[in-house]
Amino acid sequence: MNQRTALVIGGGIGGLTAAVALDRRGWAVTVLERTAAPDPGSASGRLATIPGGAQRGGAGIGLAANAQRALEALGAGDAVRAMAAPQITGALCLPNGRRLARMDAAAAVRRFGGPVVVAHRAELMALLGAWLPQGALRTGAAATLVDEGDPAPGGRPARVVIDDGGDGEELTADLVVGADGIHSAVRRAVFPGHPEPRYAGFTAWRFVAPAPERPFAPHETWGAGSLWGSIPLRDGRVYAYATAALPPGGRAADGDERAELLRRFGDWHHPVPALLAAVDPAAVLRNDVRTAAAAPPAFHRGRVALLGDAVHPMTPHLGQGGCQAIEDAVVLAHATAADGDLGAALAAYTRQRLPRTMDVVRRSERIGRLTLWRSRPARALRAAGTAAAARLAPDLALRGLDGIADWRPPAAT
């Protein structure tokens, strides 16, 4: 029997995880990544799928226990946990430094079986890329889906055309995985009438900078329609992120996003000013945040499966964007492991993933709306309610992940 073939369009974290998972299920996999030289500082977050790639700039990623279990199913658990900086306690704060709630890594272990692992995206992507077969990753290969194919036994394969500066090479495959991000061309091809992701009401900045000399605890700080987070990484640097309620499409007047961050956050508590003083302005990424406007009809059509931001973009407030893409990849590989009716396997993938991911989308968006409060009375109410709830329920900050971080991958068949 001929080996089944899969084309993964998109070399981000979800696409690479899908490629590794499908390869381990016996598929012959090719990853088609449009960028010629993946860059850890790119706005798309794509990077160094090539092992040993540089790690300047870029951003971090938080992997909750659910994503760690999914990666454990691929044999990556120990390697992923080794990426983590020791995280003991953290805090939810106000801009003046007043702590509203304490976040305890030990509590996450008790509740979900493990703490959140925060790593550099570059490191995770290099790890996944290193597990692909030689030649499986093609960079500089912008792919266009031209035929979704027929998943029935003996049905026509899916067809993809590659624009790599040549004559438009055509590839066929038993399965195409659309992992091409929030502006997914694959999604538009299979569901042309589906609404595009909508603006969530805020823009986000991310960067990695040297750690300040004065120590600090990991924290997230909520202000007037804005927030800031600072999380130490294993290599001694710090991953910082910020959001602010602004109209879409904005940019710093002179292109200096660090100056914009200084204007908005420069008088917040330590280590915010120190991190802004240390970061290279060119290393600051800025992106408008978008979220799914509506649930898609399915996560598949024909011989095409969608995953990650291509099908369920979400706000970052539960830290689940990358985690859910990793879950998608492992479930897809499990569903399609057996030689059989691919249409039935992809329908099973949709049944398992669509309700869960759209629930996470909605829950994340609800939390995000709280961060947009600007008026002084509303913020005072938010702070008082958070502090009171934290005193009564010390694990309050973790409850938002109930039913999410305790997920387990399907058992191998």
Tab-separated table of C-alpha atoms in Angstrom:
chain	number	residue	atom	x	y	z
A	1	MET	CA	0.000	0.000	0.000
A	2	ASN	CA	1.339	3.431	-0.900
A	3	GLN	CA	2.176	5.751	1.963
A	4	ARG	CA	-0.422	8.454	2.459
A	5	THR	CA	0.698	12.017	1.767
A	6	ALA	CA	-0.076	15.228	3.670
A	7	LEU	CA	0.709	18.845	2.838
A	8	VAL	CA	0.774	21.265	5.777
A	9	ILE	CA	0.341	24.873	4.667
A	10	GLY	CA	1.989	27.076	7.285
A	11	GLY	CA	5.118	26.554	9.363
A	12	GLY	CA	3.991	28.055	12.667
A	13	ILE	CA	3.649	26.135	15.901
A	14	GLY	CA	0.341	24.493	14.939
A	15	GLY	CA	1.581	23.499	11.491
A	16	LEU	CA	4.855	22.071	12.776
A	17	THR	CA	3.088	20.125	15.526
A	18	ALA	CA	0.661	18.703	12.965
A	19	ALA	CA	3.530	17.711	10.695
A	20	VAL	CA	5.364	15.922	13.508
A	21	ALA	CA	2.185	14.197	14.709
A	22	LEU	CA	1.180	13.040	11.215
A	23	ASP	CA	4.711	11.847	10.478
A	24	ARG	CA	4.578	9.703	13.608
A	25	ARG	CA	1.264	8.267	12.419
A	26	GLY	CA	2.846	7.091	9.183
A	27	TRP	CA	2.031	9.955	6.823
A	28	ALA	CA	4.582	11.313	4.329
A	29	VAL	CA	4.480	15.009	5.281
A	30	THR	CA	5.652	18.195	3.598
A	31	VAL	CA	5.398	21.590	5.306
A	32	LEU	CA	4.978	24.560	2.959
A	33	GLU	CA	6.037	27.832	4.611
A	34	ARG	CA	5.700	31.033	2.589
A	35	THR	CA	8.593	32.920	4.218
A	36	ALA	CA	11.970	32.287	2.690
A	37	ALA	CA	13.964	32.814	5.879
A	38	PRO	CA	11.734	32.479	8.955
A	39	ASP	CA	12.478	35.254	11.440
A	40	PRO	CA	11.797	35.134	15.194
A	41	GLY	CA	11.029	38.840	15.069
A	42	SER	CA	8.349	38.577	12.400
A	43	ALA	CA	4.839	39.758	13.171
A	44	SER	CA	3.448	36.347	12.271
A	45	GLY	CA	5.459	34.672	15.036
A	46	ARG	CA	6.987	32.281	12.520
A	47	LEU	CA	10.541	31.548	13.099
A	48	ALA	CA	13.339	29.349	13.175
A	49	THR	CA	11.768	26.171	12.090
A	50	ILE	CA	15.340	25.375	11.137
A	51	PRO	CA	17.064	23.816	14.164
A	52	GLY	CA	19.530	26.140	15.787
A	53	GLY	CA	17.879	29.262	14.365
A	54	ALA	CA	18.658	32.596	15.971
A	55	GLN	CA	16.541	33.690	18.879
A	56	ARG	CA	16.896	37.449	18.818
A	57	GLY	CA	13.646	39.318	19.295
A	58	GLY	CA	10.524	37.286	18.846
A	59	ALA	CA	8.104	36.448	21.598
A	60	GLY	CA	7.282	33.907	24.251
A	61	ILE	CA	4.571	31.296	24.476
A	62	GLY	CA	2.839	29.850	27.507
A	63	LEU	CA	2.106	26.137	27.430
A	64	ALA	CA	-0.505	25.125	29.987
A	65	ALA	CA	-0.850	21.519	31.154
A	66	ASN	CA	-3.201	20.636	28.273
A	67	ALA	CA	-0.612	21.592	25.627
A	68	GLN	CA	2.132	19.838	27.562
A	69	ARG	CA	0.089	16.619	27.562
A	70	ALA	CA	-0.484	16.936	23.824
A	71	LEU	CA	3.250	17.337	23.237
A	72	GLU	CA	3.904	14.495	25.677
A	73	ALA	CA	1.907	12.278	23.316
A	74	LEU	CA	4.535	13.070	20.668
A	75	GLY	CA	7.388	12.263	23.035
A	76	ALA	CA	8.267	15.928	23.547
A	77	GLY	CA	7.222	16.308	27.165
A	78	ASP	CA	10.660	16.300	28.787
A	79	ALA	CA	12.165	18.567	26.131
A	80	VAL	CA	9.351	21.090	26.523
A	81	ARG	CA	9.528	21.119	30.318
A	82	ALA	CA	13.280	21.684	30.063
A	83	MET	CA	12.532	24.985	28.293
A	84	ALA	CA	10.789	26.441	31.326
A	85	ALA	CA	12.216	28.940	33.761
A	86	PRO	CA	11.398	28.090	37.386
A	87	GLN	CA	8.103	29.826	38.199
A	88	ILE	CA	7.194	29.818	41.877
A	89	THR	CA	4.744	32.637	42.431
A	90	GLY	CA	3.309	35.500	40.448
A	91	ALA	CA	0.795	38.247	40.933
A	92	LEU	CA	-2.070	40.183	39.414
A	93	CYS	CA	-1.328	43.846	40.122
A	94	LEU	CA	-2.345	47.457	39.648
A	95	PRO	CA	-0.031	49.900	37.822
A	96	ASN	CA	1.245	51.295	41.152
A	97	GLY	CA	2.428	47.810	42.133
A	98	ARG	CA	-0.360	46.931	44.553
A	99	ARG	CA	-0.995	43.193	44.408
A	100	LEU	CA	-4.612	42.106	43.958
A	101	ALA	CA	-4.151	38.358	43.705
A	102	ARG	CA	-1.359	35.841	44.067
A	103	MET	CA	-0.670	33.208	41.410
A	104	ASP	CA	0.994	30.043	42.660
A	105	ALA	CA	2.636	27.506	40.346
A	106	ALA	CA	2.145	24.809	42.997
A	107	ALA	CA	-1.599	25.470	42.878
A	108	ALA	CA	-1.562	24.889	39.110
A	109	VAL	CA	0.180	21.578	39.678
A	110	ARG	CA	-2.461	20.563	42.204
A	111	ARG	CA	-5.350	21.667	40.038
A	112	PHE	CA	-4.198	20.666	36.543
A	113	GLY	CA	-1.236	18.357	37.004
A	114	GLY	CA	1.436	20.855	35.977
A	115	PRO	CA	2.416	24.538	35.870
A	116	VAL	CA	2.413	26.724	32.791
A	117	VAL	CA	5.696	26.392	30.891
A	118	VAL	CA	6.771	29.720	29.384
A	119	ALA	CA	9.345	29.396	26.611
A	120	HIS	CA	10.642	31.356	23.665
A	121	ARG	CA	8.674	30.552	20.519
A	122	ALA	CA	11.970	30.149	18.677
A	123	GLU	CA	13.042	27.352	20.977
A	124	LEU	CA	9.777	25.437	20.647
A	125	MET	CA	9.689	25.799	16.875
A	126	ALA	CA	13.289	24.719	16.519
A	127	LEU	CA	12.514	21.645	18.631
A	128	LEU	CA	9.541	20.700	16.454
A	129	GLY	CA	11.429	21.429	13.237
A	130	ALA	CA	14.281	19.171	14.325
A	131	TRP	CA	11.869	16.223	14.537
A	132	LEU	CA	10.725	16.505	10.937
A	133	PRO	CA	12.292	14.228	8.330
A	134	GLN	CA	15.069	15.737	6.265
A	135	GLY	CA	13.604	17.851	3.470
A	136	ALA	CA	10.072	17.891	4.915
A	137	LEU	CA	10.152	21.671	5.410
A	138	ARG	CA	10.015	23.855	2.307
A	139	THR	CA	10.488	27.571	2.929
A	140	GLY	CA	9.769	30.287	0.395
A	141	ALA	CA	6.863	28.143	-0.817
A	142	ALA	CA	3.642	30.185	-0.916
A	143	ALA	CA	0.886	27.608	-1.380
A	144	THR	CA	-2.570	28.052	-2.904
A	145	LEU	CA	-5.264	25.426	-2.510
A	146	VAL	CA	-6.902	24.901	-5.909
A	147	ASP	CA	-8.953	21.740	-5.248
A	148	GLU	CA	-10.106	20.464	-1.857
A	149	GLY	CA	-10.403	16.929	-3.227
A	150	ASP	CA	-12.885	14.155	-2.491
A	151	PRO	CA	-12.291	12.206	0.731
A	152	ALA	CA	-14.286	9.148	-0.359
A	153	PRO	CA	-12.231	5.984	-0.926
A	154	GLY	CA	-10.678	6.312	-4.367
A	155	GLY	CA	-11.730	9.974	-4.558
A	156	ARG	CA	-9.598	12.628	-6.212
A	157	PRO	CA	-6.707	14.036	-4.191
A	158	ALA	CA	-6.442	17.622	-3.012
A	159	ARG	CA	-4.350	19.910	-5.202
A	160	VAL	CA	-2.059	22.759	-4.195
A	161	VAL	CA	-0.059	25.116	-6.404
A	162	ILE	CA	3.291	26.425	-5.139
A	163	ASP	CA	4.469	29.899	-6.053
A	164	ASP	CA	8.183	29.778	-5.353
A	165	GLY	CA	9.289	32.096	-8.117
A	166	GLY	CA	9.168	29.318	-10.694
A	167	ASP	CA	6.464	27.986	-12.982
A	168	GLY	CA	3.870	27.256	-10.338
A	169	GLU	CA	4.548	23.664	-9.304
A	170	GLU	CA	1.415	21.608	-8.581
A	171	LEU	CA	1.325	19.101	-5.737
A	172	THR	CA	-1.340	16.553	-4.882
A	173	ALA	CA	-1.988	15.008	-1.478
A	174	ASP	CA	-4.341	12.720	0.388
A	175	LEU	CA	-4.683	15.419	3.068
A	176	VAL	CA	-4.065	19.161	3.231
A	177	VAL	CA	-3.760	20.876	6.611
A	178	GLY	CA	-4.523	24.606	6.629
A	179	ALA	CA	-2.338	26.059	9.381
A	180	ASP	CA	-1.757	29.405	7.701
A	181	GLY	CA	-2.825	31.702	10.500
A	182	ILE	CA	-5.468	34.284	11.194
A	183	HIS	CA	-5.616	35.556	7.605
A	184	SER	CA	-5.863	31.994	6.294
A	185	ALA	CA	-6.197	31.702	2.521
A	186	VAL	CA	-7.060	28.028	2.988
A	187	ARG	CA	-10.043	28.949	5.183
A	188	ARG	CA	-11.266	31.424	2.585
A	189	ALA	CA	-10.906	28.797	-0.134
A	190	VAL	CA	-12.972	26.118	1.621
A	191	PHE	CA	-15.473	28.438	3.359
A	192	PRO	CA	-15.624	31.539	1.111
A	193	GLY	CA	-18.759	32.932	2.773
A	194	HIS	CA	-17.544	32.605	6.344
A	195	PRO	CA	-16.986	35.950	8.126
A	196	GLU	CA	-13.404	37.038	8.619
A	197	PRO	CA	-12.052	37.324	12.185
A	198	ARG	CA	-13.165	40.578	13.801
A	199	TYR	CA	-11.160	43.131	15.725
A	200	ALA	CA	-11.297	42.372	19.447
A	201	GLY	CA	-11.016	46.013	20.512
A	202	PHE	CA	-7.325	46.237	21.376
A	203	THR	CA	-3.835	46.072	19.984
A	204	ALA	CA	-0.938	44.076	21.476
A	205	TRP	CA	2.806	44.545	21.799
A	206	ARG	CA	5.326	41.783	22.533
A	207	PHE	CA	9.065	41.646	22.993
A	208	VAL	CA	11.912	39.792	24.700
A	209	ALA	CA	14.485	41.864	26.587
A	210	PRO	CA	17.410	41.368	28.982
A	211	ALA	CA	16.347	40.896	32.575
A	212	PRO	CA	16.807	43.913	34.844
A	213	GLU	CA	19.347	43.724	37.664
A	214	ARG	CA	16.672	44.140	40.307
A	215	PRO	CA	14.646	40.913	40.623
A	216	PHE	CA	10.876	40.749	40.224
A	217	ALA	CA	8.074	38.209	40.348
A	218	PRO	CA	6.138	37.221	37.228
A	219	HIS	CA	3.090	39.418	36.997
A	220	GLU	CA	0.199	40.686	34.940
A	221	THR	CA	-0.894	44.250	35.661
A	222	TRP	CA	-4.255	45.763	34.683
A	223	GLY	CA	-4.708	49.485	34.093
A	224	ALA	CA	-7.235	51.710	32.333
A	225	GLY	CA	-8.130	49.784	29.182
A	226	SER	CA	-4.651	48.281	29.169
A	227	LEU	CA	-2.494	45.569	30.685
A	228	TRP	CA	1.155	44.555	30.954
A	229	GLY	CA	2.784	41.196	31.660
A	230	SER	CA	6.411	40.318	32.461
A	231	ILE	CA	7.578	36.696	32.604
A	232	PRO	CA	11.196	35.498	33.065
A	233	LEU	CA	12.541	33.022	30.509
A	234	ARG	CA	15.005	30.226	31.114
A	235	ASP	CA	17.922	31.996	29.426
A	236	GLY	CA	17.818	35.007	31.752
A	237	ARG	CA	15.759	37.243	29.476
A	238	VAL	CA	12.183	38.398	30.032
A	239	TYR	CA	9.132	38.009	27.817
A	240	ALA	CA	6.941	41.114	28.058
A	241	TYR	CA	3.524	41.741	26.537
A	242	ALA	CA	1.073	44.624	26.679
A	243	THR	CA	-2.349	45.520	25.294
A	244	ALA	CA	-4.316	48.742	24.985
A	245	ALA	CA	-7.849	49.542	23.833
A	246	LEU	CA	-7.260	51.460	20.594
A	247	PRO	CA	-8.831	51.726	17.135
A	248	PRO	CA	-7.579	49.073	14.689
A	249	GLY	CA	-4.778	49.731	12.259
A	250	GLY	CA	-2.843	52.157	14.436
A	251	ARG	CA	0.910	52.494	14.599
A	252	ALA	CA	3.316	54.741	16.471
A	253	ALA	CA	3.566	58.078	14.672
A	254	ASP	CA	7.299	57.735	14.009
A	255	GLY	CA	7.304	53.948	13.801
A	256	ASP	CA	8.945	53.666	17.239
A	257	GLU	CA	6.688	51.301	19.175
A	258	ARG	CA	9.003	51.356	22.187
A	259	ALA	CA	8.362	55.109	22.469
A	260	GLU	CA	4.625	54.378	22.332
A	261	LEU	CA	4.988	51.846	25.134
A	262	LEU	CA	7.017	54.318	27.202
A	263	ARG	CA	4.264	56.884	26.806
A	264	ARG	CA	1.575	54.439	27.920
A	265	PHE	CA	3.402	52.286	30.489
A	266	GLY	CA	6.615	54.107	31.417
A	267	ASP	CA	5.394	55.098	34.896
A	268	TRP	CA	4.086	51.638	35.851
A	269	HIS	CA	5.706	49.573	38.582
A	270	HIS	CA	9.004	47.677	38.352
A	271	PRO	CA	10.132	45.992	36.102
A	272	VAL	CA	8.151	47.780	33.351
A	273	PRO	CA	10.365	50.899	33.044
A	274	ALA	CA	13.544	48.806	33.247
A	275	LEU	CA	12.392	46.458	30.492
A	276	LEU	CA	11.453	49.348	28.236
A	277	ALA	CA	14.850	50.911	28.831
A	278	ALA	CA	16.593	47.658	27.889
A	279	VAL	CA	14.682	46.588	24.776
A	280	ASP	CA	15.847	47.369	21.269
A	281	PRO	CA	13.047	49.367	19.574
A	282	ALA	CA	13.332	47.113	16.518
A	283	ALA	CA	12.495	44.083	18.690
A	284	VAL	CA	9.024	45.351	19.680
A	285	LEU	CA	6.236	43.614	17.786
A	286	ARG	CA	2.789	45.166	17.446
A	287	ASN	CA	-0.348	43.440	16.140
A	288	ASP	CA	-4.039	44.147	16.318
A	289	VAL	CA	-5.816	41.303	18.107
A	290	ARG	CA	-8.634	39.562	16.261
A	291	THR	CA	-11.004	36.832	17.309
A	292	ALA	CA	-13.397	34.446	15.577
A	293	ALA	CA	-16.539	36.322	14.517
A	294	ALA	CA	-18.591	33.122	14.346
A	295	ALA	CA	-18.153	29.384	14.571
A	296	PRO	CA	-17.203	27.895	11.199
A	297	PRO	CA	-19.448	25.291	9.552
A	298	ALA	CA	-16.772	22.672	10.246
A	299	PHE	CA	-13.045	22.302	10.707
A	300	HIS	CA	-12.776	20.335	7.471
A	301	ARG	CA	-14.035	20.144	3.932
A	302	GLY	CA	-13.114	17.611	1.303
A	303	ARG	CA	-9.583	16.456	2.061
A	304	VAL	CA	-8.719	19.692	3.881
A	305	ALA	CA	-8.493	20.160	7.661
A	306	LEU	CA	-8.058	23.532	9.365
A	307	LEU	CA	-6.351	24.152	12.695
A	308	GLY	CA	-5.184	26.898	15.023
A	309	ASP	CA	-5.693	30.565	14.187
A	310	ALA	CA	-6.789	29.585	10.693
A	311	VAL	CA	-10.099	28.386	12.135
A	312	HIS	CA	-10.476	29.588	15.757
A	313	PRO	CA	-8.473	32.778	16.423
A	314	MET	CA	-8.875	33.953	19.999
A	315	THR	CA	-7.753	36.700	22.343
A	316	PRO	CA	-4.660	35.942	24.463
A	317	HIS	CA	-6.267	36.267	27.891
A	318	LEU	CA	-6.330	32.549	28.697
A	319	GLY	CA	-2.975	31.925	27.008
A	320	GLN	CA	-4.596	29.246	24.859
A	321	GLY	CA	-4.038	30.282	21.243
A	322	GLY	CA	-0.957	28.138	20.711
A	323	CYS	CA	-2.173	25.505	23.172
A	324	GLN	CA	-5.373	24.895	21.226
A	325	ALA	CA	-3.461	24.687	17.938
A	326	ILE	CA	-1.237	22.006	19.481
A	327	GLU	CA	-4.320	20.126	20.692
A	328	ASP	CA	-5.831	20.371	17.190
A	329	ALA	CA	-2.710	18.871	15.651
A	330	VAL	CA	-2.576	15.876	17.985
A	331	VAL	CA	-6.315	15.141	17.674
A	332	LEU	CA	-6.156	15.424	13.862
A	333	ALA	CA	-3.271	12.957	13.680
A	334	HIS	CA	-5.101	10.572	16.006
A	335	ALA	CA	-8.355	10.787	14.011
A	336	THR	CA	-6.623	10.098	10.704
A	337	ALA	CA	-4.213	7.449	11.956
A	338	ALA	CA	-6.016	4.451	10.486
A	339	ASP	CA	-6.263	3.683	6.779
A	340	GLY	CA	-9.953	4.019	6.108
A	341	ASP	CA	-12.628	6.557	5.375
A	342	LEU	CA	-10.861	9.914	5.509
A	343	GLY	CA	-14.158	11.785	5.355
A	344	ALA	CA	-15.376	10.045	8.498
A	345	ALA	CA	-12.038	10.698	10.223
A	346	LEU	CA	-12.168	14.415	9.426
A	347	ALA	CA	-15.795	14.590	10.575
A	348	ALA	CA	-14.677	13.069	13.886
A	349	TYR	CA	-11.956	15.720	14.107
A	350	THR	CA	-14.555	18.469	13.673
A	351	ARG	CA	-16.859	16.909	16.287
A	352	GLN	CA	-14.064	16.826	18.845
A	353	ARG	CA	-12.491	20.209	18.162
A	354	LEU	CA	-15.173	22.675	17.076
A	355	PRO	CA	-17.251	22.837	20.293
A	356	ARG	CA	-14.198	22.858	22.563
A	357	THR	CA	-12.222	25.535	20.754
A	358	MET	CA	-15.189	27.848	20.266
A	359	ASP	CA	-15.914	27.583	23.996
A	360	VAL	CA	-12.328	28.668	24.675
A	361	VAL	CA	-12.751	31.538	22.190
A	362	ARG	CA	-15.819	32.794	24.066
A	363	ARG	CA	-14.310	32.375	27.523
A	364	SER	CA	-11.126	34.183	26.541
A	365	GLU	CA	-13.092	37.032	25.025
A	366	ARG	CA	-15.158	37.453	28.199
A	367	ILE	CA	-11.991	37.927	30.252
A	368	GLY	CA	-10.630	40.274	27.618
A	369	ARG	CA	-13.620	42.562	27.966
A	370	LEU	CA	-12.736	43.121	31.628
A	371	THR	CA	-9.325	44.466	30.614
A	372	LEU	CA	-10.968	47.122	28.430
A	373	TRP	CA	-12.634	48.910	31.356
A	374	ARG	CA	-11.394	52.486	31.509
A	375	SER	CA	-13.530	54.551	33.880
A	376	ARG	CA	-12.229	55.071	37.403
A	377	PRO	CA	-15.392	53.640	39.095
A	378	ALA	CA	-15.341	50.544	36.888
A	379	ARG	CA	-11.656	49.935	37.590
A	380	ALA	CA	-12.147	50.414	41.316
A	381	LEU	CA	-14.976	47.880	41.252
A	382	ARG	CA	-12.838	45.443	39.254
A	383	ALA	CA	-9.908	45.779	41.665
A	384	ALA	CA	-12.074	45.416	44.771
A	385	GLY	CA	-13.881	42.391	43.371
A	386	THR	CA	-10.643	40.704	42.319
A	387	ALA	CA	-8.962	41.292	45.685
A	388	ALA	CA	-11.986	40.061	47.647
A	389	ALA	CA	-12.390	36.976	45.509
A	390	ALA	CA	-8.671	36.186	45.818
A	391	ARG	CA	-8.916	36.282	49.605
A	392	LEU	CA	-11.892	33.936	49.594
A	393	ALA	CA	-10.593	31.647	46.826
A	394	PRO	CA	-6.777	31.686	46.487
A	395	ASP	CA	-6.946	29.628	43.289
A	396	LEU	CA	-9.277	32.159	41.644
A	397	ALA	CA	-6.845	33.027	38.851
A	398	LEU	CA	-6.721	29.360	37.846
A	399	ARG	CA	-10.450	28.775	37.680
A	400	GLY	CA	-10.677	30.326	34.251
A	401	LEU	CA	-8.746	27.295	32.977
A	402	ASP	CA	-11.082	24.691	34.497
A	403	GLY	CA	-12.191	22.374	31.720
A	404	ILE	CA	-9.319	23.637	29.547
A	405	ALA	CA	-5.954	22.928	31.187
A	406	ASP	CA	-7.170	19.553	32.466
A	407	TRP	CA	-7.739	18.242	28.908
A	408	ARG	CA	-6.031	15.008	27.930
A	409	PRO	CA	-5.236	13.784	24.396
A	410	PRO	CA	-7.117	10.844	22.942
A	411	ALA	CA	-5.651	7.460	23.837
A	412	ALA	CA	-3.584	5.792	21.141
A	413	THR	CA	-5.417	3.069	19.234
